[in-house]
Tab-separated table of C-alpha atoms in Angstrom:
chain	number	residue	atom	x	y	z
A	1	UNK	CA	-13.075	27.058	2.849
A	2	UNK	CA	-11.336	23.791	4.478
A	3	UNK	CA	-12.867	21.406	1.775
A	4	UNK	CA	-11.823	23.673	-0.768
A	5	UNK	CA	-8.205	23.801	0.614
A	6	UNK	CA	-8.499	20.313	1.293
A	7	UNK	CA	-9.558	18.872	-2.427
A	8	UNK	CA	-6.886	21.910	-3.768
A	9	UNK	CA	-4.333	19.874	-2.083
A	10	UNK	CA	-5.285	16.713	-3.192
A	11	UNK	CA	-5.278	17.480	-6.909
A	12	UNK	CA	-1.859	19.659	-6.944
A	13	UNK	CA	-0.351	16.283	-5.204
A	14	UNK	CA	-1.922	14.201	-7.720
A	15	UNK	CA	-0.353	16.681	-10.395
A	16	UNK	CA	3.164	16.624	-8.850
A	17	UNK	CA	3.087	13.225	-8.588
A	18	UNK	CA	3.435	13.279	-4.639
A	19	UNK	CA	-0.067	11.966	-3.228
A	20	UNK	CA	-1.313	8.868	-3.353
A	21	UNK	CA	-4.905	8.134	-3.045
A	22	UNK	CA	-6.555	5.822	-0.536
A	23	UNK	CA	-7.418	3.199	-3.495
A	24	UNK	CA	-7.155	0.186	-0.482
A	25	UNK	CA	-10.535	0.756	1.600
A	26	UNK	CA	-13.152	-1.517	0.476
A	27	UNK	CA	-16.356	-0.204	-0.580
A	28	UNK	CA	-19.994	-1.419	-0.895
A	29	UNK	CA	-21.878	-1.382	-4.015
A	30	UNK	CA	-24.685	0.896	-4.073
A	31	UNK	CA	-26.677	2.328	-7.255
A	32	UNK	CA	-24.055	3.873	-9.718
A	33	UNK	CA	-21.423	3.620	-7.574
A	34	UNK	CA	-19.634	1.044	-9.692
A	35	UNK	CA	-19.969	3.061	-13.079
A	36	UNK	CA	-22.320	5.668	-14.283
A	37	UNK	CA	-24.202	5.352	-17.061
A	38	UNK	CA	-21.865	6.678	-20.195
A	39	UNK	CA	-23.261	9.839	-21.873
A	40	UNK	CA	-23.405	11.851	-19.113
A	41	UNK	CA	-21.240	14.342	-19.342
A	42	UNK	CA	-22.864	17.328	-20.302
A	43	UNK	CA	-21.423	17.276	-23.765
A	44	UNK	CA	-24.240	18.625	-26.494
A	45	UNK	CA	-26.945	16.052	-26.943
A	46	UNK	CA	-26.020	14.461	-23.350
A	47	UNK	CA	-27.346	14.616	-19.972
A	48	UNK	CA	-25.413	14.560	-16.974
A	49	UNK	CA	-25.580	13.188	-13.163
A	50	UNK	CA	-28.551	15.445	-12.985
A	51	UNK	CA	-30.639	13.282	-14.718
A	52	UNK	CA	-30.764	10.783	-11.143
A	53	UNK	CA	-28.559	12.912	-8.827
A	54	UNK	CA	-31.402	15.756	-8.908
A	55	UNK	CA	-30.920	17.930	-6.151
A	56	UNK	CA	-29.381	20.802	-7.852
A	57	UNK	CA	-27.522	21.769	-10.661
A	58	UNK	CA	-24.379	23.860	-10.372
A	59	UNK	CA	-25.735	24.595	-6.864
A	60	UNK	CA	-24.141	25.903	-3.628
A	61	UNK	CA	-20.508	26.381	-2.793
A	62	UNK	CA	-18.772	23.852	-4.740
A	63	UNK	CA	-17.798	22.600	-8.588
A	64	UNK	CA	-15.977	20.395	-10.378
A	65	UNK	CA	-12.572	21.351	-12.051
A	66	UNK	CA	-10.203	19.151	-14.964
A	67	UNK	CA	-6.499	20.494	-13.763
A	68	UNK	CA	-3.152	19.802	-16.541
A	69	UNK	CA	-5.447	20.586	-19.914
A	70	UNK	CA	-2.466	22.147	-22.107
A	71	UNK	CA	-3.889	25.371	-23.824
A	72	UNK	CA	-2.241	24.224	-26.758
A	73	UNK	CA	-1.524	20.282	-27.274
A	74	UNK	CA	0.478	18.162	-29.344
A	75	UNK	CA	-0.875	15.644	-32.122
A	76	UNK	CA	-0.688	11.936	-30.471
A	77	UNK	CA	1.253	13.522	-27.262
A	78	UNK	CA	-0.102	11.845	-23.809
A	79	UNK	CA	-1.016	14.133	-21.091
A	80	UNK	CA	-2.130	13.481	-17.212
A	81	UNK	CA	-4.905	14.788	-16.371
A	82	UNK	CA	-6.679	15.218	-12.797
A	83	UNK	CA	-10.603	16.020	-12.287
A	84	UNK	CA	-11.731	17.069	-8.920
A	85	UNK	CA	-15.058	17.876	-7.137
A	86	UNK	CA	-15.941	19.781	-4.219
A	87	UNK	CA	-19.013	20.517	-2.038
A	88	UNK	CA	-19.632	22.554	1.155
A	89	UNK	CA	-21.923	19.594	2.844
A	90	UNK	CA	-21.091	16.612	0.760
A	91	UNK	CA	-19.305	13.322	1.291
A	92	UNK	CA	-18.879	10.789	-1.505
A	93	UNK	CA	-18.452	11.579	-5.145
A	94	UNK	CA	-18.694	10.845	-8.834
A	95	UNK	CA	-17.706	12.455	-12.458
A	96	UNK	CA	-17.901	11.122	-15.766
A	97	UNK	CA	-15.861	12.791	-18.737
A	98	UNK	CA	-15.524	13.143	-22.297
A	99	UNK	CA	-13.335	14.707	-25.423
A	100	UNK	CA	-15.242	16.248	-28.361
A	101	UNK	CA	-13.669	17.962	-31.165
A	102	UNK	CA	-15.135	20.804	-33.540
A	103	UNK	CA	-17.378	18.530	-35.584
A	104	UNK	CA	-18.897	16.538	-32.397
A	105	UNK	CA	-16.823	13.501	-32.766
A	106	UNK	CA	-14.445	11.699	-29.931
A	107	UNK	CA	-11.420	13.721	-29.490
A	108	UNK	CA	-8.000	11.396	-28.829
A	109	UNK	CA	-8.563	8.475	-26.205
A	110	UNK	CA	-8.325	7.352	-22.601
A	111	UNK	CA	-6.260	5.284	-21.112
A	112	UNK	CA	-4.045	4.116	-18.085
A	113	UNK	CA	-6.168	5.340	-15.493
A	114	UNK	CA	-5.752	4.446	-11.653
A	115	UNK	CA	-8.022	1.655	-10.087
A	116	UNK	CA	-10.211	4.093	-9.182
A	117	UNK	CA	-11.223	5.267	-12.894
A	118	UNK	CA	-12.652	3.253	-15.122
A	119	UNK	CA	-13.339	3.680	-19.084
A	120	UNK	CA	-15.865	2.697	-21.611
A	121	UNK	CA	-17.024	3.816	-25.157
A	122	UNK	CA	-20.738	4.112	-26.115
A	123	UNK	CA	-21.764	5.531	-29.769
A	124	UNK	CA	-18.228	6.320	-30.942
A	125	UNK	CA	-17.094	8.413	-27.639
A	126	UNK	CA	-14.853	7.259	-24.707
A	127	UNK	CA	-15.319	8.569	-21.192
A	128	UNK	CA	-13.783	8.022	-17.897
A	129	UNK	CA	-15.606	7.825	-14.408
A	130	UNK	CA	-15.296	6.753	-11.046
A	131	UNK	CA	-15.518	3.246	-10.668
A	132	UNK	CA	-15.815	0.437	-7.453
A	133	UNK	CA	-14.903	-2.227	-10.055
A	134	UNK	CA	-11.782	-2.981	-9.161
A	135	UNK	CA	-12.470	-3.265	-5.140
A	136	UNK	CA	-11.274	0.461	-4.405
A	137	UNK	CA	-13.377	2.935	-3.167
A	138	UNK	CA	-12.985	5.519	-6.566
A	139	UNK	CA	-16.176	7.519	-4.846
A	140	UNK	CA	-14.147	8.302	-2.080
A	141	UNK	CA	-16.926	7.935	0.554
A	142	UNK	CA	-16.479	10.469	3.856
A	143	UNK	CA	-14.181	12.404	2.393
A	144	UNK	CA	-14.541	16.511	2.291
A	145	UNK	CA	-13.208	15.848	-1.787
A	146	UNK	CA	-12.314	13.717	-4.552
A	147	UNK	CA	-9.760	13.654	-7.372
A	148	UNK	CA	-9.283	11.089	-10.137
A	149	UNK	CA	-6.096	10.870	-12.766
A	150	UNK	CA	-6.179	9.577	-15.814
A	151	UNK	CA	-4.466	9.557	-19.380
A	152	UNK	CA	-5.197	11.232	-22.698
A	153	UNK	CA	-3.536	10.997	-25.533
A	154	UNK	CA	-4.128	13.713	-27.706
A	155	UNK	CA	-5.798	13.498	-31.623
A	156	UNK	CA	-3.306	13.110	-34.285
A	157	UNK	CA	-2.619	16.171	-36.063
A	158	UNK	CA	-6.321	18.211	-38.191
A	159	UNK	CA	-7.892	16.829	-34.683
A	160	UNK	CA	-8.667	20.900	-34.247
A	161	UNK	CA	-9.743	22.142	-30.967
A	162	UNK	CA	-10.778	19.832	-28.324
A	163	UNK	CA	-13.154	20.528	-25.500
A	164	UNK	CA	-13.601	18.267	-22.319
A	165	UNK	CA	-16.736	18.065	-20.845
A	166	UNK	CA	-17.244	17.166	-17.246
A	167	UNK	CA	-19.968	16.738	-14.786
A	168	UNK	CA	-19.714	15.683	-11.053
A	169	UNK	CA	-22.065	14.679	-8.332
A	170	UNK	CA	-21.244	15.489	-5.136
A	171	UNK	CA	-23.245	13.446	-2.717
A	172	UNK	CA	-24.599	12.691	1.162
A	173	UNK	CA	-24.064	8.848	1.274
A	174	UNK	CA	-27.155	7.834	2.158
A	175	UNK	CA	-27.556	5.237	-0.910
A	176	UNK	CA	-29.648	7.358	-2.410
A	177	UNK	CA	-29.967	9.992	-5.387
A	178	UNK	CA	-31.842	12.213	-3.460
A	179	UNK	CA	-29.861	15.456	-1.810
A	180	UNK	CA	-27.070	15.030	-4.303
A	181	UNK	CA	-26.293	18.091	-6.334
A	182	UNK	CA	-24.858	18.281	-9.694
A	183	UNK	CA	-21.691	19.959	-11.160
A	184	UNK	CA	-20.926	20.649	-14.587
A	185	UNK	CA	-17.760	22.223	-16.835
A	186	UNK	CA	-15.514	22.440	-19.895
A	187	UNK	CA	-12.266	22.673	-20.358
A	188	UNK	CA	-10.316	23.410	-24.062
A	189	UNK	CA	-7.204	22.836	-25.892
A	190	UNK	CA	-6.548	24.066	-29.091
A	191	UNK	CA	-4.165	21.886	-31.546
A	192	UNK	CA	-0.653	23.114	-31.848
A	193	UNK	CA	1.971	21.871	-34.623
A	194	UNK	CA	3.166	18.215	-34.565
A	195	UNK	CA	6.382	17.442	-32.898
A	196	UNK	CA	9.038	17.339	-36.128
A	197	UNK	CA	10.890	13.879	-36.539
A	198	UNK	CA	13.784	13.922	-38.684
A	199	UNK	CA	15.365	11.027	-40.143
A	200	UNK	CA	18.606	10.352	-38.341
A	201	UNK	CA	21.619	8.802	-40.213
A	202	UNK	CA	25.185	7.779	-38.983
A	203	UNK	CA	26.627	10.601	-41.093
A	204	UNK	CA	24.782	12.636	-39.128
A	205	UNK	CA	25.273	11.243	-35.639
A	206	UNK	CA	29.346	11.069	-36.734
A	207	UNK	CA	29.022	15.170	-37.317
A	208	UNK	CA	27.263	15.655	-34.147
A	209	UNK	CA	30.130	13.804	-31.800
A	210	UNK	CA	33.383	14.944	-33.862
């Protein structure tokens, strides 16, 4: 129950805009830690951190959750969004993500992520992940939870529903894929109608401020 009140708090700070993660602790590099292998996601035809991180899948008490998906989104609109994991014994982390639409192609894109996210494309799709890259500790190591923001900027408008796919491993630090259990889960927004832009002229502005 504390981790899961912990990590809760953590992401609704992210979300409000009044947390700011430990990005400054310097990190070692150990196998994945830097970036996981794209296509990993647990989208359909992918694997997920299962395929090294083999402990268990969707095991014990503990998930991973994507927090500010509208139900309903707006062609080309940006929107933060916040994925967080959680584990009853576990104490560094990982997640990769992904957008697919209704005919299995890359929905929208990433972008302006924190130094603890990183991006990259592979076979037409984007994803975001954890990342040491930069120097910052984006697996979080001895923490009871981990949350990551990032951008996405939503499909222009026929993008049809989108659905996020996710997958998380929650891990014991010990530099090593063994005891490290696997989360997975999907998230989906449907496409709502385009923001209306109408042409603006200085008969009309003149009307507005009589």
């Amino acid at each position: 129950m504390k981790r899961t009140v912990t990590i809760v708090a953590v992401v609704l700070g992210i979300a409000l805009g009044g947390f700011s993660l430990d990005l400054t602790r310097p990190t070692s590099v150990v196998a994945k830690s830097g970036m996981p292998d794209p296509a990993l996601t647990g989208a359909p035809t992918e694997g997920t951190c299962h395929n090294c991180h083999n402990a268990g899948l969707n095991d014990g008490l503990g998930g991973i959750f994507v927090f500010n998906v509208p139900p309903t989104y707006t062609p080309g609109q940006k929107y933060l969004l916040v994925a967080a994991i959680t584990a009853a014994t576990s104490t560094r982390w990982g997640f990769e993500l992904t957008a697919v639409n209704n005919a299995g192609q890359m929905a929208g894109s990433f972008g302006d992520s924190s130094n603890a996210v990183a991006e990259q494309s592979h076979l037409g799709f984007d994803y975001v992940s954890q990342t040491t890259l930069e120097g910052f500790d984006g697996t979080y190591a001895d923490s009871a939870g981990a949350g990551w923001a990032f951008q996405w900027t939503a499909p222009p408008p026929g993008g049809g529903t989108v659905t996020f796919y996710a997958a998380g491993a929650a891990c014991n630090n010990d530099n090593a894929a063994t005891g490290d259990i696997t989360y997975t889960t999907t998230a989906t927004s449907t496409e709502g109608a385009a923001t209306a832009v109408e042409s603006t002229t200085w008969g009309k502005i003149k009307q507005i401020y009589r």
